[in-house]
mmCIF file of C-alpha atoms and ligand atoms in Angstrom:
data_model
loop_
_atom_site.group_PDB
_atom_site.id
_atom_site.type_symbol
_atom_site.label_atom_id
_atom_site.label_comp_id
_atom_site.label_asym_id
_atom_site.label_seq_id
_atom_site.Cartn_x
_atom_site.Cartn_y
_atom_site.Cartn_z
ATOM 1 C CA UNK A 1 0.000 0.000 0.000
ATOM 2 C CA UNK A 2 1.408 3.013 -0.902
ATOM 3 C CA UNK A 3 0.351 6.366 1.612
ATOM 4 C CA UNK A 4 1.304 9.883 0.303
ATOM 5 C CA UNK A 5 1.427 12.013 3.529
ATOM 6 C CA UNK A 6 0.850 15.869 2.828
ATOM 7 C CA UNK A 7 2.347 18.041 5.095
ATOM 8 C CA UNK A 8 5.756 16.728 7.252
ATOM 9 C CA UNK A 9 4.711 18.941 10.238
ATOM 10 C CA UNK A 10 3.785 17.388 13.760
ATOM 11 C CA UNK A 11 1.425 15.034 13.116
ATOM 12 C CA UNK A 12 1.889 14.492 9.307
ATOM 13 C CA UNK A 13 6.093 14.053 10.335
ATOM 14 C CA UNK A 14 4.856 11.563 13.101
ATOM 15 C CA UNK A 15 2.423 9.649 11.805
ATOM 16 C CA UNK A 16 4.021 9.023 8.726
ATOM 17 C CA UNK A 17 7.134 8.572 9.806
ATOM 18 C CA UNK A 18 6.502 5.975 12.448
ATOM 19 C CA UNK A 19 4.647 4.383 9.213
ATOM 20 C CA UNK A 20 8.108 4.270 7.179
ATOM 21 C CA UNK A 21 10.174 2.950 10.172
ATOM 22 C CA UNK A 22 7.727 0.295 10.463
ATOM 23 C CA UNK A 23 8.915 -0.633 6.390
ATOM 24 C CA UNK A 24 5.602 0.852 4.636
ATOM 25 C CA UNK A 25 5.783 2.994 1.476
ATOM 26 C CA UNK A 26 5.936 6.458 2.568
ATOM 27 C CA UNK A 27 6.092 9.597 0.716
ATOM 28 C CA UNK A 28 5.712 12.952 2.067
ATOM 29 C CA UNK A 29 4.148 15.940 -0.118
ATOM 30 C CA UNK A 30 6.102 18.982 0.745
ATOM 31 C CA UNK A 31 7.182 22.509 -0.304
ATOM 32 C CA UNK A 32 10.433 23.462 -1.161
ATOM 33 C CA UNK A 33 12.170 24.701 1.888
ATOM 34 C CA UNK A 34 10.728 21.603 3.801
ATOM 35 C CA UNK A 35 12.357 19.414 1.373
ATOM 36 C CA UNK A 36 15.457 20.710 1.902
ATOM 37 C CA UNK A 37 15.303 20.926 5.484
ATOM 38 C CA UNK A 38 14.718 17.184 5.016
ATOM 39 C CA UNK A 39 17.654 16.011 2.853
ATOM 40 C CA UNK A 40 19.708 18.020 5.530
ATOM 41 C CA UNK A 41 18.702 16.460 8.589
ATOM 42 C CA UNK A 42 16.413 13.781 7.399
ATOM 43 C CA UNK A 43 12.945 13.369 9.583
ATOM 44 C CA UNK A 44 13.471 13.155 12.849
ATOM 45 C CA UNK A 45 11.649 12.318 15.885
ATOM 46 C CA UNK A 46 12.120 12.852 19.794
ATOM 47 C CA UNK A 47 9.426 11.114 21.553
ATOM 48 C CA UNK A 48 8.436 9.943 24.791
ATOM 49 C CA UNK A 49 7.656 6.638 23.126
ATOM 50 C CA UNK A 50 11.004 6.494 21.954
ATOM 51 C CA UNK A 51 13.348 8.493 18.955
ATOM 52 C CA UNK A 52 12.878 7.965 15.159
ATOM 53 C CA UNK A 53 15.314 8.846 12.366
ATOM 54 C CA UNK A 54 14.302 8.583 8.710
ATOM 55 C CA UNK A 55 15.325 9.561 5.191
ATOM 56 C CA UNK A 56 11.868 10.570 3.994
ATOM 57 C CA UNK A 57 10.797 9.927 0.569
ATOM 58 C CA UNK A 58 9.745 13.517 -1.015
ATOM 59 C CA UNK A 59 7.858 14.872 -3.813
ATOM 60 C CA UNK A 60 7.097 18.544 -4.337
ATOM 61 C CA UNK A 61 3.850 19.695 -6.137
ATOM 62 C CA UNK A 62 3.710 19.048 -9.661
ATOM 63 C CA UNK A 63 6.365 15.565 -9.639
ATOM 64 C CA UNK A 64 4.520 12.039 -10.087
ATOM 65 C CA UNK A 65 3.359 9.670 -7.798
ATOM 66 C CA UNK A 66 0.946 7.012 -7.223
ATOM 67 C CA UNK A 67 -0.895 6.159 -3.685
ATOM 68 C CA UNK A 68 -3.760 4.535 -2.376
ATOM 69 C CA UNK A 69 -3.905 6.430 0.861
ATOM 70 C CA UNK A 70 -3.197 10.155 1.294
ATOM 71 C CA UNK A 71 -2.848 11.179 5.146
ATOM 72 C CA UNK A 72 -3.757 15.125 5.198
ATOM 73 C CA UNK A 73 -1.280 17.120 7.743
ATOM 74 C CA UNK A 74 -1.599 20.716 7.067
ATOM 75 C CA UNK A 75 -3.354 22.970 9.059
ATOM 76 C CA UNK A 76 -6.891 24.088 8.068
ATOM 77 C CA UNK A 77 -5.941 27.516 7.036
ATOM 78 C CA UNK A 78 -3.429 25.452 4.562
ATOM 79 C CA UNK A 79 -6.217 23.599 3.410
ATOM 80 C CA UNK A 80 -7.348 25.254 -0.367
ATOM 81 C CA UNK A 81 -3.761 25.161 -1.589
ATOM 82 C CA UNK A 82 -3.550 21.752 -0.258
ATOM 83 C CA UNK A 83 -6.367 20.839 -1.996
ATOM 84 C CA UNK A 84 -4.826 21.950 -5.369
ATOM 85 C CA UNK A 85 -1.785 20.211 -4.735
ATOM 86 C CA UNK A 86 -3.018 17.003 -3.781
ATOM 87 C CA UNK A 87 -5.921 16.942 -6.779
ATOM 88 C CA UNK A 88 -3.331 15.354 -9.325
ATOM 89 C CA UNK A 89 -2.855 12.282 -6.821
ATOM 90 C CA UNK A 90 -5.917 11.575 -5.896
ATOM 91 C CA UNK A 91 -7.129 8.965 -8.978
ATOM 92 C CA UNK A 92 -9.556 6.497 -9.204
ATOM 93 C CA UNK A 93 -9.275 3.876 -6.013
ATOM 94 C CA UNK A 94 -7.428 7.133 -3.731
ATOM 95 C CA UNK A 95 -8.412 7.415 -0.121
ATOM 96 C CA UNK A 96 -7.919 10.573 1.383
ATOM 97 C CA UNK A 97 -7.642 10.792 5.203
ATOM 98 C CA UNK A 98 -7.880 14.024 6.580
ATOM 99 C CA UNK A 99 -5.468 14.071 10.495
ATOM 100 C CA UNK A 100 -6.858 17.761 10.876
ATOM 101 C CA UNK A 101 -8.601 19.318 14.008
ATOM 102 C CA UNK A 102 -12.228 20.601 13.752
ATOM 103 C CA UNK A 103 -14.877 19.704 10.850
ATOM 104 C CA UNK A 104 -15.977 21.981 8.665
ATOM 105 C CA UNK A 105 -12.498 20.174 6.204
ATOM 106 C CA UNK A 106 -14.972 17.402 5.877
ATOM 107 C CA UNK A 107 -17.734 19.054 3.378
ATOM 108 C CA UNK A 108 -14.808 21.004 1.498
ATOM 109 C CA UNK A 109 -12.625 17.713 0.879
ATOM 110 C CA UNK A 110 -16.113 15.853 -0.103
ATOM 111 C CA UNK A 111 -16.780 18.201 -2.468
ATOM 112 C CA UNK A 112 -13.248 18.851 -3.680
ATOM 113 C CA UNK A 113 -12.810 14.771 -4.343
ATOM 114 C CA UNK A 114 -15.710 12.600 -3.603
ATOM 115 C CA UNK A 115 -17.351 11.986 -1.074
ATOM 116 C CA UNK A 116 -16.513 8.123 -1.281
ATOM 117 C CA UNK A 117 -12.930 8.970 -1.483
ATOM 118 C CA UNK A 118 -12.955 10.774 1.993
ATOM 119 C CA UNK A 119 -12.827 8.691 5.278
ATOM 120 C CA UNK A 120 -13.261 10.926 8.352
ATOM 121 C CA UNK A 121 -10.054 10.834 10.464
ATOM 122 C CA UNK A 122 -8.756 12.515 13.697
ATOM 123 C CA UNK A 123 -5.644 12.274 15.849
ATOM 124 C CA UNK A 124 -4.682 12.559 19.628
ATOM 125 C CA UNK A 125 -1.195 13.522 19.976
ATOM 126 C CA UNK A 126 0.864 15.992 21.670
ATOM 127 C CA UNK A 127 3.317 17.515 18.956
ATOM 128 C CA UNK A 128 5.102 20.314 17.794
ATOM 129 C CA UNK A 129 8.527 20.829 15.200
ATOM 130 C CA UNK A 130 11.258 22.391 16.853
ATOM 131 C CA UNK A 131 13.849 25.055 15.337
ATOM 132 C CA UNK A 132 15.811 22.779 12.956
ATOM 133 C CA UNK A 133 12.313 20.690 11.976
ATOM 134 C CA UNK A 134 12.332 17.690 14.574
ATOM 135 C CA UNK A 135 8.861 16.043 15.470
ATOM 136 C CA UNK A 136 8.762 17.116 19.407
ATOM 137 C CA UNK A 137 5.799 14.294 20.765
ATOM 138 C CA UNK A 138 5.465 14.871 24.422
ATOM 139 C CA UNK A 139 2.700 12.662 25.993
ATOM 140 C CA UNK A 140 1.526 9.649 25.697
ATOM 141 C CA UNK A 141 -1.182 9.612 24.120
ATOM 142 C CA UNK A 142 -0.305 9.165 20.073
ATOM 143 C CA UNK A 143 -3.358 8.073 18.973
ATOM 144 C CA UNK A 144 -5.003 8.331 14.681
ATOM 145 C CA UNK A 145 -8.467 7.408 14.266
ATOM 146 C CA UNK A 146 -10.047 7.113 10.934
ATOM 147 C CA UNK A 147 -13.111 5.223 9.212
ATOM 148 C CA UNK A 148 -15.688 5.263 6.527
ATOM 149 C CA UNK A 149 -18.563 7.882 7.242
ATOM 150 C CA UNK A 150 -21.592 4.610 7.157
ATOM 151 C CA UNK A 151 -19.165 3.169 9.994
ATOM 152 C CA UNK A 152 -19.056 0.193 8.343
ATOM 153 C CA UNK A 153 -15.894 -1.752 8.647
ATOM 154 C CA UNK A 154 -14.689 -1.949 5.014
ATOM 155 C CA UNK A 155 -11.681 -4.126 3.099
ATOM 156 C CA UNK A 156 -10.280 -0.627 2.521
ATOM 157 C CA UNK A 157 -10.742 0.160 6.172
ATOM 158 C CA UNK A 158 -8.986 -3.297 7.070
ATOM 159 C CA UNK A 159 -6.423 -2.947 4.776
ATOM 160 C CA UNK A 160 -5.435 0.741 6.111
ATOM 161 C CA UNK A 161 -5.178 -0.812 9.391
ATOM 162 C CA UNK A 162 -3.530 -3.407 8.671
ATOM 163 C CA UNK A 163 -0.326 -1.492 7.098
ATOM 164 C CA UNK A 164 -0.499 0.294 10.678
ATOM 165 C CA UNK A 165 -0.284 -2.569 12.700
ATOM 166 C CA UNK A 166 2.813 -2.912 14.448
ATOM 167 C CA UNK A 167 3.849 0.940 13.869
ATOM 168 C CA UNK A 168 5.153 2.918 16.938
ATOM 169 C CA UNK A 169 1.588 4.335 17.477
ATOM 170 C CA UNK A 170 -1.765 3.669 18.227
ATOM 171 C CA UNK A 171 -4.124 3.340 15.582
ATOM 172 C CA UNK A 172 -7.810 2.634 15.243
ATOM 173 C CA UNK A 173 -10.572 1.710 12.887
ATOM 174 C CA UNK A 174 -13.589 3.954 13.875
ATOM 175 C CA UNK A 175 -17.406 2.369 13.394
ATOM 176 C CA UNK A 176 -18.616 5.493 14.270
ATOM 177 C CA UNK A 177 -16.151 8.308 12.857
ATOM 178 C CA UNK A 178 -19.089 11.147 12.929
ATOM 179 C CA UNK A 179 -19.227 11.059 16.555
ATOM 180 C CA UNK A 180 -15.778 10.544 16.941
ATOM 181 C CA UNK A 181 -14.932 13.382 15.256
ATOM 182 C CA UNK A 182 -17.462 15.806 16.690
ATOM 183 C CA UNK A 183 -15.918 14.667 20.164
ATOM 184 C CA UNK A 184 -12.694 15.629 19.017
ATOM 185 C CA UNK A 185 -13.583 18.956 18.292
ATOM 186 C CA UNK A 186 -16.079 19.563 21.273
ATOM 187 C CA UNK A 187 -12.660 18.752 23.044
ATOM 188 C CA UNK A 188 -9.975 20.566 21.237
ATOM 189 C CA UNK A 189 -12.206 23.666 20.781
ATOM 190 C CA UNK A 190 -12.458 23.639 24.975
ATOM 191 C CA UNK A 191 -8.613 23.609 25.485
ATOM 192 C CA UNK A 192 -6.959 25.276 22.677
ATOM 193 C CA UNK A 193 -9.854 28.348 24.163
ATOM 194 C CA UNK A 194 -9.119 27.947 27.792
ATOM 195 C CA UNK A 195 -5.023 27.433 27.250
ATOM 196 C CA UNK A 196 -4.770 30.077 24.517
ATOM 197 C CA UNK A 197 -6.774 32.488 26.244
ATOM 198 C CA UNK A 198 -4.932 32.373 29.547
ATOM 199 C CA UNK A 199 -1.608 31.098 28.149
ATOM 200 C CA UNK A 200 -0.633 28.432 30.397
ATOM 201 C CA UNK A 201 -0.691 24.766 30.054
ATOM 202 C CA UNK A 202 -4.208 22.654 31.476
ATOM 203 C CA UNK A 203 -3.195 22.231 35.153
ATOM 204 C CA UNK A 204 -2.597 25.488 36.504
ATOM 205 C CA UNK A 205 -5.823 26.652 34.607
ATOM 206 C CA UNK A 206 -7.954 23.544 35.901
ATOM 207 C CA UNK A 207 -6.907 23.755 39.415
ATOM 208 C CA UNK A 208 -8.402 27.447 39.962
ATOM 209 C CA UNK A 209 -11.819 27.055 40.928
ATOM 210 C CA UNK A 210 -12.507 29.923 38.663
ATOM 211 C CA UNK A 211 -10.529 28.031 35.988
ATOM 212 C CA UNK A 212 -12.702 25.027 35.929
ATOM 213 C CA UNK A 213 -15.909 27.019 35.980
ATOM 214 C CA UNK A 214 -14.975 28.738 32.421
ATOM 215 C CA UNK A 215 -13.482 25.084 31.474
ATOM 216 C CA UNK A 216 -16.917 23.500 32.161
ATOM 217 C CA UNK A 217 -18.646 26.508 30.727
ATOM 218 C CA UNK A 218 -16.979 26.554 27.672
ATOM 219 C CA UNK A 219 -17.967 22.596 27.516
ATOM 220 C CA UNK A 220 -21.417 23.668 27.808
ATOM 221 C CA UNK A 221 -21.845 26.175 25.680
ATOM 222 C CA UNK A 222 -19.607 23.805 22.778
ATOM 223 C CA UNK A 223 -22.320 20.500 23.519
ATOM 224 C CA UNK A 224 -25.139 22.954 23.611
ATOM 225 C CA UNK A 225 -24.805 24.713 20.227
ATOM 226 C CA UNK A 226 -23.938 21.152 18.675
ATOM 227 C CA UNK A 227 -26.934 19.526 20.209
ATOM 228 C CA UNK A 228 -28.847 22.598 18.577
ATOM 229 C CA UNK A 229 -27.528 21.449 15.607
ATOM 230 C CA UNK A 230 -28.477 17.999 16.218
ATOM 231 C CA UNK A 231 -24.862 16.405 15.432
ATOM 232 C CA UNK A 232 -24.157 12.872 16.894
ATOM 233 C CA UNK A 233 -23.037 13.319 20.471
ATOM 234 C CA UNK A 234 -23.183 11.249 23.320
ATOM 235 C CA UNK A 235 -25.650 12.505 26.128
ATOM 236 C CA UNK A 236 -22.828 13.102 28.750
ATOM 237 C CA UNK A 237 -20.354 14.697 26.488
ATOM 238 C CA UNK A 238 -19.747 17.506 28.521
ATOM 239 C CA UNK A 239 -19.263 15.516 31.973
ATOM 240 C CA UNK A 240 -16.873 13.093 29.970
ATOM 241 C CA UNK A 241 -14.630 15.686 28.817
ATOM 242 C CA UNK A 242 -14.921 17.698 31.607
ATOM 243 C CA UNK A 243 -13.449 14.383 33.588
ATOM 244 C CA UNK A 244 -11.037 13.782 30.565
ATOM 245 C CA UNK A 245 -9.448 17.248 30.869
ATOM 246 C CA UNK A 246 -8.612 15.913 34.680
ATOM 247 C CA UNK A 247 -6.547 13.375 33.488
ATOM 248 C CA UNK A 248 -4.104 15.116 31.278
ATOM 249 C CA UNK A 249 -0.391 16.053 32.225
ATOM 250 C CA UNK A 250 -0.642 19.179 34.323
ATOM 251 C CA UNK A 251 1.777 20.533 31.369
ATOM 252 C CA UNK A 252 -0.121 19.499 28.757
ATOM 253 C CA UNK A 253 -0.312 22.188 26.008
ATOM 254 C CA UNK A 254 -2.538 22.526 23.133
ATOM 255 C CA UNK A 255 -0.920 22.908 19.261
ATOM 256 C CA UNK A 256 -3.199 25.536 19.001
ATOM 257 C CA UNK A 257 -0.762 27.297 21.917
ATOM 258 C CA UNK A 258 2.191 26.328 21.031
ATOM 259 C CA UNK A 259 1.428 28.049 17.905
ATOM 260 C CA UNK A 260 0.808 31.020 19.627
ATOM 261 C CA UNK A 261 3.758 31.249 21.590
ATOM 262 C CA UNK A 262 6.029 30.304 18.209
ATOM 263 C CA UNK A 263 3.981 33.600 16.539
ATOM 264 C CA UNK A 264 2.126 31.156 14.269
ATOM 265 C CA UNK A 265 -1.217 31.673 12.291
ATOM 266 C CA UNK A 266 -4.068 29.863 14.822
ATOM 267 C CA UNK A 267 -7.096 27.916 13.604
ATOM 268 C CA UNK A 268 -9.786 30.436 15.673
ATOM 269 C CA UNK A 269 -12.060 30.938 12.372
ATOM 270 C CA UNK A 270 -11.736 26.530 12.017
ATOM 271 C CA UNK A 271 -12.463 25.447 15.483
ATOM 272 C CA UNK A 272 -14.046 28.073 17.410
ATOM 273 C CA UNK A 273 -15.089 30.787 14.715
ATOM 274 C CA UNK A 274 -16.982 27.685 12.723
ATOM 275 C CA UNK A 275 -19.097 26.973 15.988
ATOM 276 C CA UNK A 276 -19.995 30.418 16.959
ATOM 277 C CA UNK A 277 -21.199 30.637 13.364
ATOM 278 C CA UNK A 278 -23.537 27.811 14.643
ATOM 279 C CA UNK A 279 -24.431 29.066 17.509
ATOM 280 C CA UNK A 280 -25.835 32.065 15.721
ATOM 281 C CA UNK A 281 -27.695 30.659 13.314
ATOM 282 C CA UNK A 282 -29.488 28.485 16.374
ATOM 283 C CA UNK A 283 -29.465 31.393 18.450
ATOM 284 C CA UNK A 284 -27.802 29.382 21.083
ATOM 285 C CA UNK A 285 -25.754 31.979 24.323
ATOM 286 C CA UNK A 286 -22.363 31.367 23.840
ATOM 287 C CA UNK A 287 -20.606 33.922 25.781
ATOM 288 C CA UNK A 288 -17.324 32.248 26.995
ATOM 289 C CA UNK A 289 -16.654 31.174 23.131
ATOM 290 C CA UNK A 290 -17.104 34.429 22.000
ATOM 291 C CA UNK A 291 -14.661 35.563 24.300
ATOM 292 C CA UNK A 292 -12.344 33.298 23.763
ATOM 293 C CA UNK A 293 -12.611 33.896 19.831
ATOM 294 C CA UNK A 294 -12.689 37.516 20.326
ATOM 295 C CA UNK A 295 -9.010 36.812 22.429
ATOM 296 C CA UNK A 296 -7.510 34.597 19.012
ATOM 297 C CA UNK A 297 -8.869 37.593 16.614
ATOM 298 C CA UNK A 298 -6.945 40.061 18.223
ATOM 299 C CA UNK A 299 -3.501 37.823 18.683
ATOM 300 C CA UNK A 300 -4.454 37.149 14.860
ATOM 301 C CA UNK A 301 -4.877 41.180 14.584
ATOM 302 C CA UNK A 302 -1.313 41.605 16.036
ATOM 303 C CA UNK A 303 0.000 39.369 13.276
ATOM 304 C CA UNK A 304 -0.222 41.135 10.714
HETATM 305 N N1 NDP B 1 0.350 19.344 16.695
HETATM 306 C C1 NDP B 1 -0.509 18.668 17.411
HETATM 307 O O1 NDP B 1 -0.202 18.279 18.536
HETATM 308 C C2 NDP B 1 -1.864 18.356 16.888
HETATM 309 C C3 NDP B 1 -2.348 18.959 15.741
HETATM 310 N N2 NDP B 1 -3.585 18.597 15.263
HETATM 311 C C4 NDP B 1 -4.107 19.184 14.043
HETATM 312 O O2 NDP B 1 -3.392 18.630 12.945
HETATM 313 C C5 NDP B 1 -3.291 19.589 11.877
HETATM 314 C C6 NDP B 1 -1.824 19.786 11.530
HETATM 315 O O3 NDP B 1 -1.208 20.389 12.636
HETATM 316 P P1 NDP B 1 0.364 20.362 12.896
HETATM 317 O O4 NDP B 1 0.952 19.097 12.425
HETATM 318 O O5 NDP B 1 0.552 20.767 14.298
HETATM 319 O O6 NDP B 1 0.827 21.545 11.933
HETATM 320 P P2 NDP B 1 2.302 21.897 11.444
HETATM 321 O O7 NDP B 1 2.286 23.342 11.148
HETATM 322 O O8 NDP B 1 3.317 21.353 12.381
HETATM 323 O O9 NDP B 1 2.421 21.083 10.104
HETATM 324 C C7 NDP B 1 1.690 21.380 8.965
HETATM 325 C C8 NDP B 1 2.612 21.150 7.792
HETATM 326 O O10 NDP B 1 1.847 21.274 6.591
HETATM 327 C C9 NDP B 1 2.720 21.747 5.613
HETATM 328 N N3 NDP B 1 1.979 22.255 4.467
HETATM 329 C C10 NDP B 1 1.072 23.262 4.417
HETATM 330 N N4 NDP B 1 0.574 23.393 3.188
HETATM 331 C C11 NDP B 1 1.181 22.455 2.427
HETATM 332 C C12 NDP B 1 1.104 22.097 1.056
HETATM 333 N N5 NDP B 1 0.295 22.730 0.216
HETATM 334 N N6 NDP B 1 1.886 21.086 0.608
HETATM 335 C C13 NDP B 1 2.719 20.431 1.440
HETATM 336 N N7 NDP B 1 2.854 20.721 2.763
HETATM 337 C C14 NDP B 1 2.088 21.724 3.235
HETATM 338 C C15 NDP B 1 3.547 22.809 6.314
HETATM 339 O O11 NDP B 1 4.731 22.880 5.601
HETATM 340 P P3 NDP B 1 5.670 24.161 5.432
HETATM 341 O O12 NDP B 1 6.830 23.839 6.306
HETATM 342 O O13 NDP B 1 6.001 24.152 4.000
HETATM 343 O O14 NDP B 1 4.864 25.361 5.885
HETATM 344 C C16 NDP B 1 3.737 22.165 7.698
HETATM 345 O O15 NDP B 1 4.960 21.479 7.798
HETATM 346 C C17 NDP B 1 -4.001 20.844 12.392
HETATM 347 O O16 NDP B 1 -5.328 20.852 11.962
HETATM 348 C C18 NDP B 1 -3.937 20.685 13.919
HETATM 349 O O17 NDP B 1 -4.974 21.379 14.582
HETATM 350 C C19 NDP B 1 -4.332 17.622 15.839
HETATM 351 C C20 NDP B 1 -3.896 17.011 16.968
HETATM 352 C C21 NDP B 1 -2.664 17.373 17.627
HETATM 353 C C1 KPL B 2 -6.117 17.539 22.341
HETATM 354 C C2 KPL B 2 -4.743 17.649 21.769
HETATM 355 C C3 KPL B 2 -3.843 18.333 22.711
HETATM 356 C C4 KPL B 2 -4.207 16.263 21.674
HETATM 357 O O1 KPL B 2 -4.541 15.616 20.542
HETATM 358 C C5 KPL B 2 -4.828 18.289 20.401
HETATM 359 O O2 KPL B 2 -5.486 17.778 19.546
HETATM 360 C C6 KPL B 2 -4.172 19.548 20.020
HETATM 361 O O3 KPL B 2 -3.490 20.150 20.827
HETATM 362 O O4 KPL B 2 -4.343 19.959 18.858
#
């Protein structure tokens, strides 16, 4: 099987590389200066479940392949000139599995392909490229979750997770992707909102009392707008999470942070922007996500 993997950032540089030191057929779809960086160093990982060192495969937009699977790794605000880029790969028989946070990718890559070509897919992982373009995984959770939209457990399904059994990281065959994903983003658009807008890492927020109340009001607000919108979540979402958030390192950081702090480009208008949009077409309250957008709009503001 071979898997194109667009974007060697965090997760696409994990992910695919822990697929190539497992012996797969890996190729990563990169731009110029990454490729580079690449043939320099090579693709390199420093993990707490133990170091990686690769010589990647690389194409560049506009050289020839052919894959069966193409692993999307570039942030959403990347994701129209990814599009283009990837379009000439994606033939008859292509799956295309997008790794991204949020969901709003989903309709956009369904209509930019087909629908059939596009499994829904999500990842857990704590990751982030340091100065000279090493994968930095942190925690350990390193977890990539991906399935057919019917939930049905399909040879293409079984044959994706197949080529991933046995690689340095967890991987799953979804039955029920929808949810899976909407959970996902209930959960990343809580902490990348609570840890961007107060700029510290999950424990020192969580263990304020006054912390936890805009943690579990931001949950609220998040499950209520998507029950609005009658998307497939589980009844006790928002306790779940809320519990979930408990558990994780008391350093734990979200990418959307660690963006922040590098001076990055953040995903506000993806993840939080995208449900407030929601909200006000339902005319659900949503006060603590506004604020919290309102916060990554004006870091954005300073960007420019
Ligand atoms: N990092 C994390 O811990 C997690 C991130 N996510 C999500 O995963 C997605 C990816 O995030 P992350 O890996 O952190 O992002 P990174 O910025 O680390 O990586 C994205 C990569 O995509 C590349 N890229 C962008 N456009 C193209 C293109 N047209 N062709 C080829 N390469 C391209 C960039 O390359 P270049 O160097 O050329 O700019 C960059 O290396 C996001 O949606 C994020 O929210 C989800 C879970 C955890
Ligand atoms: C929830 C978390 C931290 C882990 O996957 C994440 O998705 C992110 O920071 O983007």
């Amino acid at each position: 099987m071979r898997f194109l993997v667009v974007g060697a950032g965090a997760v696409g540089g994990y992910f695919g590389a822990r697929l190539a030191e497992k012996g797969e057929d890996v190729t990563f779809l990169v731009r110029p200066a990454r490729r580079e960086q690449l043939k320099q160093r090579g693709l390199r990982i420093r993990s707490v479940h133990g170091d990686a060192h690769i010589q990647p495969q690389t194409i560049v937009n506009g050289e020839d392949g052919q894959f069966d699977v193409i692993l999307l790794g570039t942030k959403a605000y990347h994701l129209e000139q990814a599009i283009q880029d990837v379009a000439p790969y994606v033939q008859a028989g292509t799956v295309v599995i997008p790794m991204l946070n949020g969901i709003k990718h989903m309709e956009r890559l369904k209509e930019a392909f087909s629908a059939e070509q596009v499994l829904g897919g999500l990842c857990f992982i704590e990751a982030t490229l340091s100065e000279e373009g090493d994968v930095l995984q942190t925690s350990p959770i390193h977890r990539l979750v991906f399935g057919e939209w019917s939930g049905e457990q399909t040879e293409r399904v079984q044959a994706i997770a197949e080529a991933f059994a046995g690689a340095n990281a967890m991987v799953e065959a979804s039955s029920n992707i929808q949810q899976d994903m909407w959970h996902k983003y209930s959960f990343i658009t809580a902490l990348s909102g609570v840890t961007t807008l107060f700029r510290k890492p999950i424990g020192p927020i969580r263990e304020l009392p006054a912390g936890a109340a805009v943690i579990q009001g931001l949950f609220a607000e998040i499950t209520a707008i998507m029950r609005a919108a009658d998307e497939p979540i589980a009844a006790d979402l928002e306790e779940k999470q809320y519990k979930q958030i408990h558990t994780m390192g008391y350093e734990m950081k979200s990418s959307m942070q660690r963006d922040m702090e590098k001076g990055l480009s953040v995903e506000a208008d993806q993840l939080q922007g995208c449900l407030l949009q929601m909200a006000d077409r339902l005319q659900v309250h949503a006060p603590l996500l506004q604020a919290v957008y309102t916060a990554l709009k004006l870091y954005e503001a300073d960007l420019m």
